[in-house]
Amino acid sequence: MLADALVYHPSVAHYLKFVATTIGRDKLLRTIQYFSRFYAWYLYRTNHPASQVKTYEAIKKQFGLTRKLMRVGKNVEHFRAAAEAAEKKTLDPVMRYCAIGRQLGYGMYLSLDSITYLDASGIKPLSAGQRIQRAAYKAWLVGLLFNTVAGVYTLYQLRQRERSIDKKDGESLVESKRLERERAVTNLQLISDLCDLTVPTSALGLTNFDDGFVGLTGTASSLIGLYGVWKKTA
């Protein structure tokens, strides 16, 4: 029957595995949140009724609050990852320090961001709410910058390794293909990080990006993350 074919289709099983992960749901909500940010800006700039703009502003706010709540407690994961990276003495020094900086930055961001949930949701207004949120954005920016440096450094290392390969040799050809795949993954992550950098830099006043641009770059990085999680759950 058609119903059985749909229910037991491999794509349905893949989807269920995807939505069963917290990160999968987060990436999906993040995509909708940032697209709503862009679309609200677009509707406002094209003189659409205020009621339409408010709809997407509400989606942006509510999905942002939902994601903020879902991230509570995730800071511990990053602090642990920072400790583990610090213990890896055999790791390339640049990559090691970038990993520590990235994880500490993300850990501090999530810690401070969790505190602001009380204020943003209206549960307990905080007089220092805006100051804490700015500190959270600074921590996120630090984490992103470390990850960006790691991405650029990884691309440099891959280029150096490719130059030493003799592509006429069979084994070297296999190694070359593997390096190509690594470079593609690194490039995608670097693009995602560069897109994400627009969010904290804009919030902190370091750049003058409008909501439309930030919404688009946020949507792009969210889709990249969505694609990555979808592949991992295949």
PDB file of C-alpha atoms in Angstrom:
ATOM      1  CA  MET A   1       0.000   0.000   0.000  1.00  0.00           C
ATOM      2  CA  LEU A   2       1.015   3.604  -0.607  1.00  0.00           C
ATOM      3  CA  ALA A   3       0.765   4.463   3.107  1.00  0.00           C
ATOM      4  CA  ASP A   4       3.152   1.630   4.037  1.00  0.00           C
ATOM      5  CA  ALA A   5       5.564   2.650   1.301  1.00  0.00           C
ATOM      6  CA  LEU A   6       5.664   6.191   2.683  1.00  0.00           C
ATOM      7  CA  VAL A   7       5.877   5.233   6.372  1.00  0.00           C
ATOM      8  CA  TYR A   8       8.718   2.750   5.865  1.00  0.00           C
ATOM      9  CA  HIS A   9      10.590   4.753   3.245  1.00  0.00           C
ATOM     10  CA  PRO A  10      14.311   5.210   4.112  1.00  0.00           C
ATOM     11  CA  SER A  11      13.914   8.994   3.880  1.00  0.00           C
ATOM     12  CA  VAL A  12      11.311   8.913   6.661  1.00  0.00           C
ATOM     13  CA  ALA A  13      13.665   6.861   8.864  1.00  0.00           C
ATOM     14  CA  HIS A  14      16.454   9.351   8.117  1.00  0.00           C
ATOM     15  CA  TYR A  15      14.187  12.288   9.000  1.00  0.00           C
ATOM     16  CA  LEU A  16      13.204  10.669  12.305  1.00  0.00           C
ATOM     17  CA  LYS A  17      16.865  10.144  13.205  1.00  0.00           C
ATOM     18  CA  PHE A  18      17.536  13.791  12.292  1.00  0.00           C
ATOM     19  CA  VAL A  19      14.752  15.329  14.404  1.00  0.00           C
ATOM     20  CA  ALA A  20      15.647  13.005  17.295  1.00  0.00           C
ATOM     21  CA  THR A  21      18.874  14.987  17.726  1.00  0.00           C
ATOM     22  CA  THR A  22      18.812  18.258  19.649  1.00  0.00           C
ATOM     23  CA  ILE A  23      21.312  19.810  17.250  1.00  0.00           C
ATOM     24  CA  GLY A  24      19.163  18.802  14.269  1.00  0.00           C
ATOM     25  CA  ARG A  25      16.120  20.566  15.690  1.00  0.00           C
ATOM     26  CA  ASP A  26      18.263  23.559  16.644  1.00  0.00           C
ATOM     27  CA  LYS A  27      19.635  23.957  13.103  1.00  0.00           C
ATOM     28  CA  LEU A  28      16.117  23.728  11.679  1.00  0.00           C
ATOM     29  CA  LEU A  29      14.789  26.350  14.090  1.00  0.00           C
ATOM     30  CA  ARG A  30      17.846  28.535  13.455  1.00  0.00           C
ATOM     31  CA  THR A  31      17.229  28.467   9.707  1.00  0.00           C
ATOM     32  CA  ILE A  32      13.632  29.599  10.190  1.00  0.00           C
ATOM     33  CA  GLN A  33      14.689  32.219  12.766  1.00  0.00           C
ATOM     34  CA  TYR A  34      17.265  33.908  10.539  1.00  0.00           C
ATOM     35  CA  PHE A  35      15.142  33.676   7.413  1.00  0.00           C
ATOM     36  CA  SER A  36      12.354  35.383   9.374  1.00  0.00           C
ATOM     37  CA  ARG A  37      14.818  38.098  10.361  1.00  0.00           C
ATOM     38  CA  PHE A  38      15.644  38.682   6.706  1.00  0.00           C
ATOM     39  CA  TYR A  39      12.034  38.486   5.549  1.00  0.00           C
ATOM     40  CA  ALA A  40      10.763  40.890   8.215  1.00  0.00           C
ATOM     41  CA  TRP A  41      13.404  43.382   7.038  1.00  0.00           C
ATOM     42  CA  TYR A  42      12.415  42.798   3.406  1.00  0.00           C
ATOM     43  CA  LEU A  43       8.701  43.339   4.100  1.00  0.00           C
ATOM     44  CA  TYR A  44       9.461  46.522   6.041  1.00  0.00           C
ATOM     45  CA  ARG A  45      11.717  47.910   3.310  1.00  0.00           C
ATOM     46  CA  THR A  46       9.143  47.178   0.608  1.00  0.00           C
ATOM     47  CA  ASN A  47       6.370  48.973   2.544  1.00  0.00           C
ATOM     48  CA  HIS A  48       4.243  45.943   3.348  1.00  0.00           C
ATOM     49  CA  PRO A  49       1.602  46.209   6.100  1.00  0.00           C
ATOM     50  CA  ALA A  50       2.966  46.366   9.647  1.00  0.00           C
ATOM     51  CA  SER A  51       0.896  43.291  10.555  1.00  0.00           C
ATOM     52  CA  GLN A  52       2.905  41.166   8.100  1.00  0.00           C
ATOM     53  CA  VAL A  53       6.193  42.510   9.435  1.00  0.00           C
ATOM     54  CA  LYS A  54       5.127  41.769  13.029  1.00  0.00           C
ATOM     55  CA  THR A  55       4.354  38.153  12.125  1.00  0.00           C
ATOM     56  CA  TYR A  56       7.936  37.454  11.063  1.00  0.00           C
ATOM     57  CA  GLU A  57       9.360  39.555  13.877  1.00  0.00           C
ATOM     58  CA  ALA A  58       7.401  37.357  16.280  1.00  0.00           C
ATOM     59  CA  ILE A  59       8.694  34.169  14.621  1.00  0.00           C
ATOM     60  CA  LYS A  60      12.247  35.497  14.897  1.00  0.00           C
ATOM     61  CA  LYS A  61      11.811  36.339  18.582  1.00  0.00           C
ATOM     62  CA  GLN A  62       9.974  33.183  19.646  1.00  0.00           C
ATOM     63  CA  PHE A  63      12.249  30.795  17.767  1.00  0.00           C
ATOM     64  CA  GLY A  64      15.251  32.643  19.188  1.00  0.00           C
ATOM     65  CA  LEU A  65      13.890  32.179  22.726  1.00  0.00           C
ATOM     66  CA  THR A  66      13.173  28.506  22.058  1.00  0.00           C
ATOM     67  CA  ARG A  67      16.732  27.928  20.843  1.00  0.00           C
ATOM     68  CA  LYS A  68      18.123  29.852  23.823  1.00  0.00           C
ATOM     69  CA  LEU A  69      16.261  27.518  26.197  1.00  0.00           C
ATOM     70  CA  MET A  70      17.359  24.412  24.265  1.00  0.00           C
ATOM     71  CA  ARG A  71      21.005  25.472  24.663  1.00  0.00           C
ATOM     72  CA  VAL A  72      20.866  25.708  28.468  1.00  0.00           C
ATOM     73  CA  GLY A  73      23.478  23.343  29.917  1.00  0.00           C
ATOM     74  CA  LYS A  74      25.343  22.908  26.627  1.00  0.00           C
ATOM     75  CA  ASN A  75      28.148  25.147  27.914  1.00  0.00           C
ATOM     76  CA  VAL A  76      29.521  22.222  29.952  1.00  0.00           C
ATOM     77  CA  GLU A  77      30.156  20.284  26.732  1.00  0.00           C
ATOM     78  CA  HIS A  78      32.380  23.072  25.397  1.00  0.00           C
ATOM     79  CA  PHE A  79      34.314  23.558  28.633  1.00  0.00           C
ATOM     80  CA  ARG A  80      35.003  19.826  28.681  1.00  0.00           C
ATOM     81  CA  ALA A  81      36.133  19.944  25.046  1.00  0.00           C
ATOM     82  CA  ALA A  82      38.499  22.816  25.940  1.00  0.00           C
ATOM     83  CA  ALA A  83      40.009  20.738  28.762  1.00  0.00           C
ATOM     84  CA  GLU A  84      40.434  17.748  26.435  1.00  0.00           C
ATOM     85  CA  ALA A  85      42.109  19.926  23.779  1.00  0.00           C
ATOM     86  CA  ALA A  86      44.503  21.319  26.412  1.00  0.00           C
ATOM     87  CA  GLU A  87      45.604  17.771  27.275  1.00  0.00           C
ATOM     88  CA  LYS A  88      46.450  16.869  23.651  1.00  0.00           C
ATOM     89  CA  LYS A  89      50.129  17.814  23.816  1.00  0.00           C
ATOM     90  CA  THR A  90      50.906  16.024  20.517  1.00  0.00           C
ATOM     91  CA  LEU A  91      48.418  18.145  18.559  1.00  0.00           C
ATOM     92  CA  ASP A  92      49.737  20.884  16.267  1.00  0.00           C
ATOM     93  CA  PRO A  93      50.251  23.924  18.582  1.00  0.00           C
ATOM     94  CA  VAL A  94      48.244  26.296  16.379  1.00  0.00           C
ATOM     95  CA  MET A  95      45.316  23.890  16.104  1.00  0.00           C
ATOM     96  CA  ARG A  96      45.522  23.115  19.827  1.00  0.00           C
ATOM     97  CA  TYR A  97      45.361  26.727  20.950  1.00  0.00           C
ATOM     98  CA  CYS A  98      42.633  27.483  18.407  1.00  0.00           C
ATOM     99  CA  ALA A  99      40.608  24.535  19.712  1.00  0.00           C
ATOM    100  CA  ILE A 100      41.016  25.713  23.316  1.00  0.00           C
ATOM    101  CA  GLY A 101      40.114  29.304  22.392  1.00  0.00           C
ATOM    102  CA  ARG A 102      37.116  28.219  20.332  1.00  0.00           C
ATOM    103  CA  GLN A 103      35.679  25.949  23.006  1.00  0.00           C
ATOM    104  CA  LEU A 104      36.233  28.457  25.829  1.00  0.00           C
ATOM    105  CA  GLY A 105      34.632  31.192  23.722  1.00  0.00           C
ATOM    106  CA  TYR A 106      31.596  29.059  22.920  1.00  0.00           C
ATOM    107  CA  GLY A 107      31.384  27.855  26.534  1.00  0.00           C
ATOM    108  CA  MET A 108      31.371  31.413  27.899  1.00  0.00           C
ATOM    109  CA  TYR A 109      28.870  32.501  25.234  1.00  0.00           C
ATOM    110  CA  LEU A 110      26.427  29.734  26.141  1.00  0.00           C
ATOM    111  CA  SER A 111      26.884  30.369  29.881  1.00  0.00           C
ATOM    112  CA  LEU A 112      26.071  34.071  29.562  1.00  0.00           C
ATOM    113  CA  ASP A 113      23.364  33.451  26.948  1.00  0.00           C
ATOM    114  CA  SER A 114      21.567  31.087  29.344  1.00  0.00           C
ATOM    115  CA  ILE A 115      21.417  33.841  31.962  1.00  0.00           C
ATOM    116  CA  THR A 116      19.831  36.253  29.487  1.00  0.00           C
ATOM    117  CA  TYR A 117      16.978  33.800  28.845  1.00  0.00           C
ATOM    118  CA  LEU A 118      15.363  34.835  32.121  1.00  0.00           C
ATOM    119  CA  ASP A 119      15.400  38.465  31.014  1.00  0.00           C
ATOM    120  CA  ALA A 120      14.446  37.894  27.355  1.00  0.00           C
ATOM    121  CA  SER A 121      11.524  35.635  28.270  1.00  0.00           C
ATOM    122  CA  GLY A 122      10.217  38.041  30.912  1.00  0.00           C
ATOM    123  CA  ILE A 123      10.492  35.440  33.691  1.00  0.00           C
ATOM    124  CA  LYS A 124      12.879  37.635  35.684  1.00  0.00           C
ATOM    125  CA  PRO A 125      13.866  40.995  34.214  1.00  0.00           C
ATOM    126  CA  LEU A 126      17.532  41.738  34.828  1.00  0.00           C
ATOM    127  CA  SER A 127      18.915  45.261  35.089  1.00  0.00           C
ATOM    128  CA  ALA A 128      22.185  43.963  33.642  1.00  0.00           C
ATOM    129  CA  GLY A 129      20.447  41.937  30.903  1.00  0.00           C
ATOM    130  CA  GLN A 130      21.753  43.972  27.972  1.00  0.00           C
ATOM    131  CA  ARG A 131      25.272  44.107  29.405  1.00  0.00           C
ATOM    132  CA  ILE A 132      25.325  40.331  29.850  1.00  0.00           C
ATOM    133  CA  GLN A 133      24.067  39.837  26.290  1.00  0.00           C
ATOM    134  CA  ARG A 134      26.862  42.049  24.944  1.00  0.00           C
ATOM    135  CA  ALA A 135      29.394  40.023  26.915  1.00  0.00           C
ATOM    136  CA  ALA A 136      27.867  36.863  25.424  1.00  0.00           C
ATOM    137  CA  TYR A 137      28.271  38.245  21.900  1.00  0.00           C
ATOM    138  CA  LYS A 138      31.911  39.085  22.649  1.00  0.00           C
ATOM    139  CA  ALA A 139      32.550  35.519  23.809  1.00  0.00           C
ATOM    140  CA  TRP A 140      30.863  34.135  20.680  1.00  0.00           C
ATOM    141  CA  LEU A 141      32.975  36.446  18.529  1.00  0.00           C
ATOM    142  CA  VAL A 142      36.166  35.163  20.197  1.00  0.00           C
ATOM    143  CA  GLY A 143      35.128  31.561  19.568  1.00  0.00           C
ATOM    144  CA  LEU A 144      34.317  32.276  15.925  1.00  0.00           C
ATOM    145  CA  LEU A 145      37.611  34.094  15.354  1.00  0.00           C
ATOM    146  CA  PHE A 146      39.594  31.159  16.756  1.00  0.00           C
ATOM    147  CA  ASN A 147      37.631  28.771  14.529  1.00  0.00           C
ATOM    148  CA  THR A 148      38.237  30.991  11.498  1.00  0.00           C
ATOM    149  CA  VAL A 149      41.976  31.047  12.162  1.00  0.00           C
ATOM    150  CA  ALA A 150      41.911  27.249  12.526  1.00  0.00           C
ATOM    151  CA  GLY A 151      40.102  26.949   9.188  1.00  0.00           C
ATOM    152  CA  VAL A 152      42.588  29.168   7.348  1.00  0.00           C
ATOM    153  CA  TYR A 153      45.517  27.322   8.945  1.00  0.00           C
ATOM    154  CA  THR A 154      44.028  23.949   7.990  1.00  0.00           C
ATOM    155  CA  LEU A 155      43.703  25.068   4.361  1.00  0.00           C
ATOM    156  CA  TYR A 156      47.359  26.151   4.425  1.00  0.00           C
ATOM    157  CA  GLN A 157      48.422  22.757   5.790  1.00  0.00           C
ATOM    158  CA  LEU A 158      46.374  20.905   3.181  1.00  0.00           C
ATOM    159  CA  ARG A 159      47.980  22.978   0.419  1.00  0.00           C
ATOM    160  CA  GLN A 160      51.435  22.140   1.745  1.00  0.00           C
ATOM    161  CA  ARG A 161      50.630  18.438   1.863  1.00  0.00           C
ATOM    162  CA  GLU A 162      49.225  18.505  -1.682  1.00  0.00           C
ATOM    163  CA  ARG A 163      52.439  19.990  -3.004  1.00  0.00           C
ATOM    164  CA  SER A 164      54.441  17.051  -1.656  1.00  0.00           C
ATOM    165  CA  ILE A 165      52.245  14.459  -3.385  1.00  0.00           C
ATOM    166  CA  ASP A 166      53.376  12.710  -6.561  1.00  0.00           C
ATOM    167  CA  LYS A 167      50.078  12.359  -8.418  1.00  0.00           C
ATOM    168  CA  LYS A 168      51.556   9.775 -10.784  1.00  0.00           C
ATOM    169  CA  ASP A 169      51.752   7.293  -7.918  1.00  0.00           C
ATOM    170  CA  GLY A 170      48.596   5.240  -7.207  1.00  0.00           C
ATOM    171  CA  GLU A 171      48.675   5.626  -3.416  1.00  0.00           C
ATOM    172  CA  SER A 172      49.398   9.321  -3.710  1.00  0.00           C
ATOM    173  CA  LEU A 173      46.368   9.713  -5.965  1.00  0.00           C
ATOM    174  CA  VAL A 174      44.167   8.215  -3.248  1.00  0.00           C
ATOM    175  CA  GLU A 175      45.750  10.605  -0.725  1.00  0.00           C
ATOM    176  CA  SER A 176      45.094  13.505  -3.086  1.00  0.00           C
ATOM    177  CA  LYS A 177      41.399  12.639  -3.283  1.00  0.00           C
ATOM    178  CA  ARG A 178      41.230  12.441   0.500  1.00  0.00           C
ATOM    179  CA  LEU A 179      42.831  15.869   0.829  1.00  0.00           C
ATOM    180  CA  GLU A 180      40.309  17.269  -1.650  1.00  0.00           C
ATOM    181  CA  ARG A 181      37.450  16.022   0.527  1.00  0.00           C
ATOM    182  CA  GLU A 182      39.089  17.515   3.641  1.00  0.00           C
ATOM    183  CA  ARG A 183      39.523  20.844   1.854  1.00  0.00           C
ATOM    184  CA  ALA A 184      35.864  20.874   0.793  1.00  0.00           C
ATOM    185  CA  VAL A 185      34.719  20.260   4.387  1.00  0.00           C
ATOM    186  CA  THR A 186      37.087  22.944   5.722  1.00  0.00           C
ATOM    187  CA  ASN A 187      35.967  25.474   3.101  1.00  0.00           C
ATOM    188  CA  LEU A 188      32.322  24.881   3.971  1.00  0.00           C
ATOM    189  CA  GLN A 189      32.982  25.377   7.692  1.00  0.00           C
ATOM    190  CA  LEU A 190      35.014  28.515   6.982  1.00  0.00           C
ATOM    191  CA  ILE A 191      32.162  29.980   4.927  1.00  0.00           C
ATOM    192  CA  SER A 192      29.780  29.175   7.791  1.00  0.00           C
ATOM    193  CA  ASP A 193      32.053  30.899  10.334  1.00  0.00           C
ATOM    194  CA  LEU A 194      32.428  33.991   8.153  1.00  0.00           C
ATOM    195  CA  CYS A 195      28.652  34.183   7.789  1.00  0.00           C
ATOM    196  CA  ASP A 196      28.174  33.810  11.546  1.00  0.00           C
ATOM    197  CA  LEU A 197      30.686  36.574  12.252  1.00  0.00           C
ATOM    198  CA  THR A 198      28.163  39.089  10.899  1.00  0.00           C
ATOM    199  CA  VAL A 199      25.844  38.395  13.849  1.00  0.00           C
ATOM    200  CA  PRO A 200      28.022  39.320  16.865  1.00  0.00           C
ATOM    201  CA  THR A 201      29.949  42.039  15.009  1.00  0.00           C
ATOM    202  CA  SER A 202      26.664  43.676  14.030  1.00  0.00           C
ATOM    203  CA  ALA A 203      25.175  43.317  17.530  1.00  0.00           C
ATOM    204  CA  LEU A 204      28.304  44.845  19.086  1.00  0.00           C
ATOM    205  CA  GLY A 205      28.337  47.750  16.623  1.00  0.00           C
ATOM    206  CA  LEU A 206      31.646  46.693  15.056  1.00  0.00           C
ATOM    207  CA  THR A 207      29.989  46.526  11.624  1.00  0.00           C
ATOM    208  CA  ASN A 208      27.007  48.287  10.076  1.00  0.00           C
ATOM    209  CA  PHE A 209      25.252  45.283   8.548  1.00  0.00           C
ATOM    210  CA  ASP A 210      21.472  45.659   8.440  1.00  0.00           C
ATOM    211  CA  ASP A 211      18.974  42.987   9.497  1.00  0.00           C
ATOM    212  CA  GLY A 212      18.502  41.900   5.896  1.00  0.00           C
ATOM    213  CA  PHE A 213      22.168  41.039   5.402  1.00  0.00           C
ATOM    214  CA  VAL A 214      22.547  39.439   8.839  1.00  0.00           C
ATOM    215  CA  GLY A 215      19.371  37.444   8.224  1.00  0.00           C
ATOM    216  CA  LEU A 216      20.699  36.145   4.895  1.00  0.00           C
ATOM    217  CA  THR A 217      24.147  35.231   6.221  1.00  0.00           C
ATOM    218  CA  GLY A 218      22.565  33.607   9.270  1.00  0.00           C
ATOM    219  CA  THR A 219      20.265  31.590   7.017  1.00  0.00           C
ATOM    220  CA  ALA A 220      23.247  30.516   4.886  1.00  0.00           C
ATOM    221  CA  SER A 221      25.290  29.322   7.882  1.00  0.00           C
ATOM    222  CA  SER A 222      22.209  27.589   9.306  1.00  0.00           C
ATOM    223  CA  LEU A 223      21.653  25.698   6.052  1.00  0.00           C
ATOM    224  CA  ILE A 224      25.313  24.634   6.052  1.00  0.00           C
ATOM    225  CA  GLY A 225      24.904  23.349   9.607  1.00  0.00           C
ATOM    226  CA  LEU A 226      21.617  21.680   8.667  1.00  0.00           C
ATOM    227  CA  TYR A 227      23.321  19.920   5.763  1.00  0.00           C
ATOM    228  CA  GLY A 228      26.142  18.714   8.027  1.00  0.00           C
ATOM    229  CA  VAL A 229      23.782  17.248  10.640  1.00  0.00           C
ATOM    230  CA  TRP A 230      21.618  15.660   7.920  1.00  0.00           C
ATOM    231  CA  LYS A 231      24.676  13.900   6.494  1.00  0.00           C
ATOM    232  CA  LYS A 232      25.825  12.677   9.912  1.00  0.00           C
ATOM    233  CA  THR A 233      22.430  11.119  10.646  1.00  0.00           C
ATOM    234  CA  ALA A 234      22.232   9.343   7.269  1.00  0.00           C
TER     235      ALA A 234
END
